[in-house]
CSV table of C-alpha atoms in Angstrom, one decimal:
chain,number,residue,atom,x,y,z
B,98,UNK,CA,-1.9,27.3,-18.0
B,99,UNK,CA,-2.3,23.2,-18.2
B,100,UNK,CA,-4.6,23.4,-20.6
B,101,UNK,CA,-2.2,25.3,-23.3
B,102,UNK,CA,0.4,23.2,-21.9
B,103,UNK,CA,-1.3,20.0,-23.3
B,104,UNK,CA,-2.9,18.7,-20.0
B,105,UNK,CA,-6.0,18.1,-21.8
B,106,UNK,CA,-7.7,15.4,-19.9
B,107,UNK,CA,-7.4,14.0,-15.7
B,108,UNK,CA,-8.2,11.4,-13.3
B,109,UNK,CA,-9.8,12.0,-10.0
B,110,UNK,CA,-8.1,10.7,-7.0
B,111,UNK,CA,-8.4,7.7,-5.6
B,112,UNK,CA,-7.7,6.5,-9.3
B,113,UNK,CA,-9.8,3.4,-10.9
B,114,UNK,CA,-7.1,1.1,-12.8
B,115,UNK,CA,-9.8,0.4,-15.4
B,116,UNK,CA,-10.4,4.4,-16.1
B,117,UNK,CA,-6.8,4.7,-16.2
B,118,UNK,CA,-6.4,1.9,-18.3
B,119,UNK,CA,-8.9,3.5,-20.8
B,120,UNK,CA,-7.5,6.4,-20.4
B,121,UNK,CA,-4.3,5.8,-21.7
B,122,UNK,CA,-5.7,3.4,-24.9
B,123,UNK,CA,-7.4,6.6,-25.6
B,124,UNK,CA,-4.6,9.4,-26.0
B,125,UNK,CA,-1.8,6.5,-26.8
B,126,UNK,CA,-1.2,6.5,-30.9
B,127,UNK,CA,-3.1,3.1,-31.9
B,128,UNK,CA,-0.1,1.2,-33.3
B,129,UNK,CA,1.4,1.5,-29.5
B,130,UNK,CA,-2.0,-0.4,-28.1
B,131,UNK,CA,-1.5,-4.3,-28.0
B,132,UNK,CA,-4.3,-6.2,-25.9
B,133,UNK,CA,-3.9,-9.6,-26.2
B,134,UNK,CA,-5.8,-12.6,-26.3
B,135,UNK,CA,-5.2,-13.3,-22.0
B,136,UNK,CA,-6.2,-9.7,-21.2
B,137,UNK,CA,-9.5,-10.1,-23.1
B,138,UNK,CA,-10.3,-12.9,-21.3
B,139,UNK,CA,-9.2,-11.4,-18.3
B,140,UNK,CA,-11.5,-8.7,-19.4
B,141,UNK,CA,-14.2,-11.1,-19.7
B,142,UNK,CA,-13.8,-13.1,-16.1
B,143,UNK,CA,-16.2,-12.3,-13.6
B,144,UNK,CA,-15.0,-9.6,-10.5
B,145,UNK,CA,-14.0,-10.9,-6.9
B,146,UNK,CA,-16.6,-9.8,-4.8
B,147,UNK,CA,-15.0,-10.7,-1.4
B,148,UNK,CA,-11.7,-11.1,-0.1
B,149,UNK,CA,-10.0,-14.9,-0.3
B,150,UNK,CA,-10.2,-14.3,3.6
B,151,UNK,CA,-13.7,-13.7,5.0
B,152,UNK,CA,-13.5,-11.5,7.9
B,153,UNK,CA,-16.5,-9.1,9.0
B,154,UNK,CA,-15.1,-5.8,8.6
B,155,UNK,CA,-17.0,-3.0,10.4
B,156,UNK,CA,-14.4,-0.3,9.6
B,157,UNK,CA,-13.7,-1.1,5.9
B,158,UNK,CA,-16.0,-1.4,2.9
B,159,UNK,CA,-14.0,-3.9,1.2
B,160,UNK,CA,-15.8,-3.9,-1.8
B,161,UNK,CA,-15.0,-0.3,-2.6
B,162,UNK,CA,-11.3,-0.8,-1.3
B,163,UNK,CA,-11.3,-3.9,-4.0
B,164,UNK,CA,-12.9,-1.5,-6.9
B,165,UNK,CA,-10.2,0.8,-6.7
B,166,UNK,CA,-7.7,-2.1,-6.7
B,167,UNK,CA,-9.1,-3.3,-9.9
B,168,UNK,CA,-10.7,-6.4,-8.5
B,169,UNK,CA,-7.7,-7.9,-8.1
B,170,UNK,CA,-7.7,-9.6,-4.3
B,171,UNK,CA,-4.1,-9.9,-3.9
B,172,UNK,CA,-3.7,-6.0,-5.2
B,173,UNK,CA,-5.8,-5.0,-2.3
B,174,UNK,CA,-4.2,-7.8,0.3
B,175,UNK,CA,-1.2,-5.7,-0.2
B,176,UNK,CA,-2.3,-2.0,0.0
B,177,UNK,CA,-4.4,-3.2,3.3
B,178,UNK,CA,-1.0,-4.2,4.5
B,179,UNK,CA,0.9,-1.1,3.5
B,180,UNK,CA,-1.8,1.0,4.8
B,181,UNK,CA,-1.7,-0.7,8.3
B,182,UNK,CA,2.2,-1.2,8.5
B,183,UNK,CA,2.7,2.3,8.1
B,184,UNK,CA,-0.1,3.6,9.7
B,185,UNK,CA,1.3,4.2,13.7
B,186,UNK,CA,4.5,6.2,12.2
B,187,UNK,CA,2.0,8.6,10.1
B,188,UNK,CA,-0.6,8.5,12.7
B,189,UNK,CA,2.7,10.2,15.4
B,190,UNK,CA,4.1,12.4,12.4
B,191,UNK,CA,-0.3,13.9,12.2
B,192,UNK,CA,-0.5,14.1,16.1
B,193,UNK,CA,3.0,15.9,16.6
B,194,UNK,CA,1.9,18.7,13.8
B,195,UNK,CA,-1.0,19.2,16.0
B,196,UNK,CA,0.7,19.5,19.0
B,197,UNK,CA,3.7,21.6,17.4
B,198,UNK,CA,0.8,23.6,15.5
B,199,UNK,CA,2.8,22.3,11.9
B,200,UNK,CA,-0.2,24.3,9.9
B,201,UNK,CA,2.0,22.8,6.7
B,202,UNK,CA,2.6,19.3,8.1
B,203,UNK,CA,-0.6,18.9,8.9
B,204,UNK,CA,-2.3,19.5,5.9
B,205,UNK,CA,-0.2,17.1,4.4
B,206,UNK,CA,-0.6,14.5,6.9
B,207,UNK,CA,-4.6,14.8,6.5
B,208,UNK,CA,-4.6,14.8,3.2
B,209,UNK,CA,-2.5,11.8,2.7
B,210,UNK,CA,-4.6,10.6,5.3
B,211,UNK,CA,-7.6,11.0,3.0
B,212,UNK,CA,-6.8,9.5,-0.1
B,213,UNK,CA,-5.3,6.3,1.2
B,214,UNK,CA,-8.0,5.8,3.3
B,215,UNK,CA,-10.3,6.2,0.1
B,216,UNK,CA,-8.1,4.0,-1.5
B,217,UNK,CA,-8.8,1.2,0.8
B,218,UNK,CA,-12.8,1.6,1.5
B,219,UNK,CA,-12.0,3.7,5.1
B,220,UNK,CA,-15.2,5.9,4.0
B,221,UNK,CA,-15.9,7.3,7.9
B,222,UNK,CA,-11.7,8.3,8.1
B,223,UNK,CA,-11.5,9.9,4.4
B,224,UNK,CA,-14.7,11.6,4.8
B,225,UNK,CA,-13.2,13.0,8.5
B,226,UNK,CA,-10.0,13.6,7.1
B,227,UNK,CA,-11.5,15.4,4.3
B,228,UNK,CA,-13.6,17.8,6.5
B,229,UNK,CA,-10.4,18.6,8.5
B,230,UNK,CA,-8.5,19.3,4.8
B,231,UNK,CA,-10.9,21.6,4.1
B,232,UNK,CA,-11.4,23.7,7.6
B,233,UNK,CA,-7.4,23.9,7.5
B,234,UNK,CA,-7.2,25.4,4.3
B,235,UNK,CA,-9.3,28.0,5.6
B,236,UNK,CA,-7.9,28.6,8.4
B,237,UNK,CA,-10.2,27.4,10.8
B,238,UNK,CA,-7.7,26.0,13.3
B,239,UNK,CA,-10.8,25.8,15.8
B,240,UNK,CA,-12.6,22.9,13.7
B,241,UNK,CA,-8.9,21.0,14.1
B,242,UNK,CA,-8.5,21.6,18.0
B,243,UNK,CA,-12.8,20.4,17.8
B,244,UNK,CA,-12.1,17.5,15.8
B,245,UNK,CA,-8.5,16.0,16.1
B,246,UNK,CA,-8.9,13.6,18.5
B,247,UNK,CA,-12.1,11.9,16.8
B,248,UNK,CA,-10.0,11.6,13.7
B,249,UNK,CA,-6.9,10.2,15.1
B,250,UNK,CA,-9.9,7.4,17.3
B,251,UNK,CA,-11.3,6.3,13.7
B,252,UNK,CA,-7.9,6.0,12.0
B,253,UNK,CA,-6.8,3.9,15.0
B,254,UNK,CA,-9.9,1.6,14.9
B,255,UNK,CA,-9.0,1.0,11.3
B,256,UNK,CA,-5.5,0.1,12.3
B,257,UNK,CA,-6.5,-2.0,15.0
B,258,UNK,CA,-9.1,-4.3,12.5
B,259,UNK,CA,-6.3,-4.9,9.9
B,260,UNK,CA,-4.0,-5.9,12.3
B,261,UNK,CA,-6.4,-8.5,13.7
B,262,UNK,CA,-7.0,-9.7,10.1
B,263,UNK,CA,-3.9,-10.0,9.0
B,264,UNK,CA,-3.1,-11.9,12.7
B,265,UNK,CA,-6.3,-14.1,11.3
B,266,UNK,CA,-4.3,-14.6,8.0
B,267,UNK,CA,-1.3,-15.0,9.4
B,268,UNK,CA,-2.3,-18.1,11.3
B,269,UNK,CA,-3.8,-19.9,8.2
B,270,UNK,CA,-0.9,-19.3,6.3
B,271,UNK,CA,1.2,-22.2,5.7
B,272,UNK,CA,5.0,-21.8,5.4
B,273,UNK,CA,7.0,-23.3,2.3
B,274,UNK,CA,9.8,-25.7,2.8
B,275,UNK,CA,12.6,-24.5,0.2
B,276,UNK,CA,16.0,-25.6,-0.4
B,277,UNK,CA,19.0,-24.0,-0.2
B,278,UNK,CA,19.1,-23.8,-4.0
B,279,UNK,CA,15.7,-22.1,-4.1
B,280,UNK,CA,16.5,-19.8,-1.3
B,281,UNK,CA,19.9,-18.4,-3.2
B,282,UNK,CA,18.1,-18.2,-6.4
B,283,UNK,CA,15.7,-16.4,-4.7
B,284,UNK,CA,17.9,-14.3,-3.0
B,285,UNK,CA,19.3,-13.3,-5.8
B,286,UNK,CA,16.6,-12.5,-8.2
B,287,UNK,CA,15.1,-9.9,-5.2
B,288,UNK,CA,18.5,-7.7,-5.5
B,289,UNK,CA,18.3,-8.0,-9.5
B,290,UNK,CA,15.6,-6.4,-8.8
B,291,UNK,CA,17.0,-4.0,-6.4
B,292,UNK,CA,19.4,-3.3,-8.8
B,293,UNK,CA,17.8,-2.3,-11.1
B,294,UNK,CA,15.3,-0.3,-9.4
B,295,UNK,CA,12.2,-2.3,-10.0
B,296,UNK,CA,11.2,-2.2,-6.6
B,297,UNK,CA,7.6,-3.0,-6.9
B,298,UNK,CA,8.8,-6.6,-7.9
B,299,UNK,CA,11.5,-6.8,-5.4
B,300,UNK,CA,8.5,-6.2,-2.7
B,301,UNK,CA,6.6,-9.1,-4.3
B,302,UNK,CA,9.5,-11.3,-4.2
B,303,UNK,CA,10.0,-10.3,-0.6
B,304,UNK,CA,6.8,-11.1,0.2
B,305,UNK,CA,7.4,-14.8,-1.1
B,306,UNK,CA,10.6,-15.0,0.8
B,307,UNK,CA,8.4,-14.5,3.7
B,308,UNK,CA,6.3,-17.1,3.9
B,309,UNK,CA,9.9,-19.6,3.1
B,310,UNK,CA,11.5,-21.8,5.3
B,311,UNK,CA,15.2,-23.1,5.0
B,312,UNK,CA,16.1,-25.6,7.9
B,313,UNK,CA,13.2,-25.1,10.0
B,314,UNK,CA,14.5,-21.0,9.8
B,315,UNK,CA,12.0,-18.8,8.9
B,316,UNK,CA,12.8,-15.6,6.5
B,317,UNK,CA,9.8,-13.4,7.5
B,318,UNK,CA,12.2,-10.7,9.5
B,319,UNK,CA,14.6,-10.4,7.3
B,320,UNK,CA,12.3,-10.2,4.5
B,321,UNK,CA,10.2,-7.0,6.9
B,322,UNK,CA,13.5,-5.5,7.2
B,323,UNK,CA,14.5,-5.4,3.2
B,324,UNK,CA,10.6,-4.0,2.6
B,325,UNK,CA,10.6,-1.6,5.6
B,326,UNK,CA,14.7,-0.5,3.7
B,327,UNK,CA,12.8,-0.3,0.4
B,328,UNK,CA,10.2,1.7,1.5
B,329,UNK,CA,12.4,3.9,3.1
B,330,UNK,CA,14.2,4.5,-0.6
B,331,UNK,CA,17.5,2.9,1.5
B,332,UNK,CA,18.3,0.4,-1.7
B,333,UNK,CA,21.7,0.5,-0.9
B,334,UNK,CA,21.2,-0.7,2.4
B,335,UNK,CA,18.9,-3.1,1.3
B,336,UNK,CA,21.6,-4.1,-1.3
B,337,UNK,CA,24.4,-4.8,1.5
B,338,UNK,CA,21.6,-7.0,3.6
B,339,UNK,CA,21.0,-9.2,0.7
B,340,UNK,CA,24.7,-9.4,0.0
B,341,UNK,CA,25.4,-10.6,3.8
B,342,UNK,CA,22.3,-12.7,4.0
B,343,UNK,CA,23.9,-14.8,0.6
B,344,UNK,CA,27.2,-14.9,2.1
B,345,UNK,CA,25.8,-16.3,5.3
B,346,UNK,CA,24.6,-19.3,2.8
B,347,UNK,CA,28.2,-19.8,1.1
């Protein structure tokens, strides 16, 4: 049925940004395909081994996490921080489906479970999460009731080692002194982005704002609430947040 429909070709989940890449100079028409001369000698640099950040992860192979994050360390910084964020609200929504015996919930709860912890280099949770994946979807509630609790205790211990790194990080982080100028125009350029839905960028823009100081006020709550809004797809409450927090500086 795909196959006659023209899906003639696929990538494996947790997707490599460089297969991808390939992928799509392959089946694009040639006269679409630009690289230019900085991508080839980003092409040519040498890969990040290890994160900015040492930290001795025991729960985390970092260098797989930073392979399917294209090498890029501030890529991976960033999903690590999504992952852990995020990570008690999914961890309640898995443990109520097994409580409520949510066959359907669960199942997606595990495997969501499974690829982002692939995605990050949480080998022992993906590799749990896909055991329970496949004894749900045959049935085999038994192998759930046998095996839930040790899933939910390596998810946890994930949780709980990003959220001492990024307490680690967050202590060496030094906050930048803006102006008021700097903080408008920077105010403004993350609900352009709002605006027009480029909400990847907005994120990256609110991560700046975080680490900003106007008058000895730090922005890094407002700047968790717009991200938490974003990722909530609330951009119209993000919108009205931004608009009071630029009135408040008029």
């Amino acid at each position: 049925k795909y196959m006659g429909a023209g899906f003639t070709d696929y990538l494996s989940k947790p997707i490599d940004s460089s297969k991808l890449e390939h992928m799509l100079i392959k089946h694009l028409p040639k006269h679409l395909v630009h690289i230019s001369a900085q991508e080839k000698e980003v092409k040519k640099a040498p890969k990040q081994k290890a994160l900015e950040i040492e930290y001795n992860f025991l729960c985390i192979n970092t260098e797989k996490g930073l392979y399917y994050s294209g090498n890029h360390v501030d890529s991976y910084k960033k999903i690590l921080k999504v992952y852990q964020e995020e990570g008690q609200k999914k961890r309640e929504v898995l443990h109520k489906a097994f409580l409520t015996k949510d066959k359907k919930q669960y199942l997606i709860s595990i495997h969501t479970l499974k690829s982002t912890s692939q995605n990050i280099g949480a080998e022992k949770v993906a590799a749990k999460a896909e055991r329970m994946e496949a004894a749900l979807k045959e049935d085999d509630w038994n192998f759930i009731m046998q095996n839930h609790e040790a899933v939910l205790k390596l998810y946890e211990n994930v949780l709980e080692e990003l959220e001492a790194f990024f307490a680690k990080n967050k202590e060496q982080k030094v906050k930048k002194s803006i102006s008021k100028k700097e903080l408008i125009e920077l105010l403004n350029g993350i609900r352009e982005k709002i605006y027009t839905l480029t909400i990847v960028e907005a994120v990256n823009k609110l991560e700046i704002l975080k680490d900003c100081i106007y008058e000895s006020m730090s922005y890094e709550k407002q700047a968790q609430k717009l991200i938490s809004m974003l990722r909530d797809y609330d951009v119209e409450g993000a919108d009205e947040y931004l608009e009071k927090l630029l009135e408040s500086l008029l």
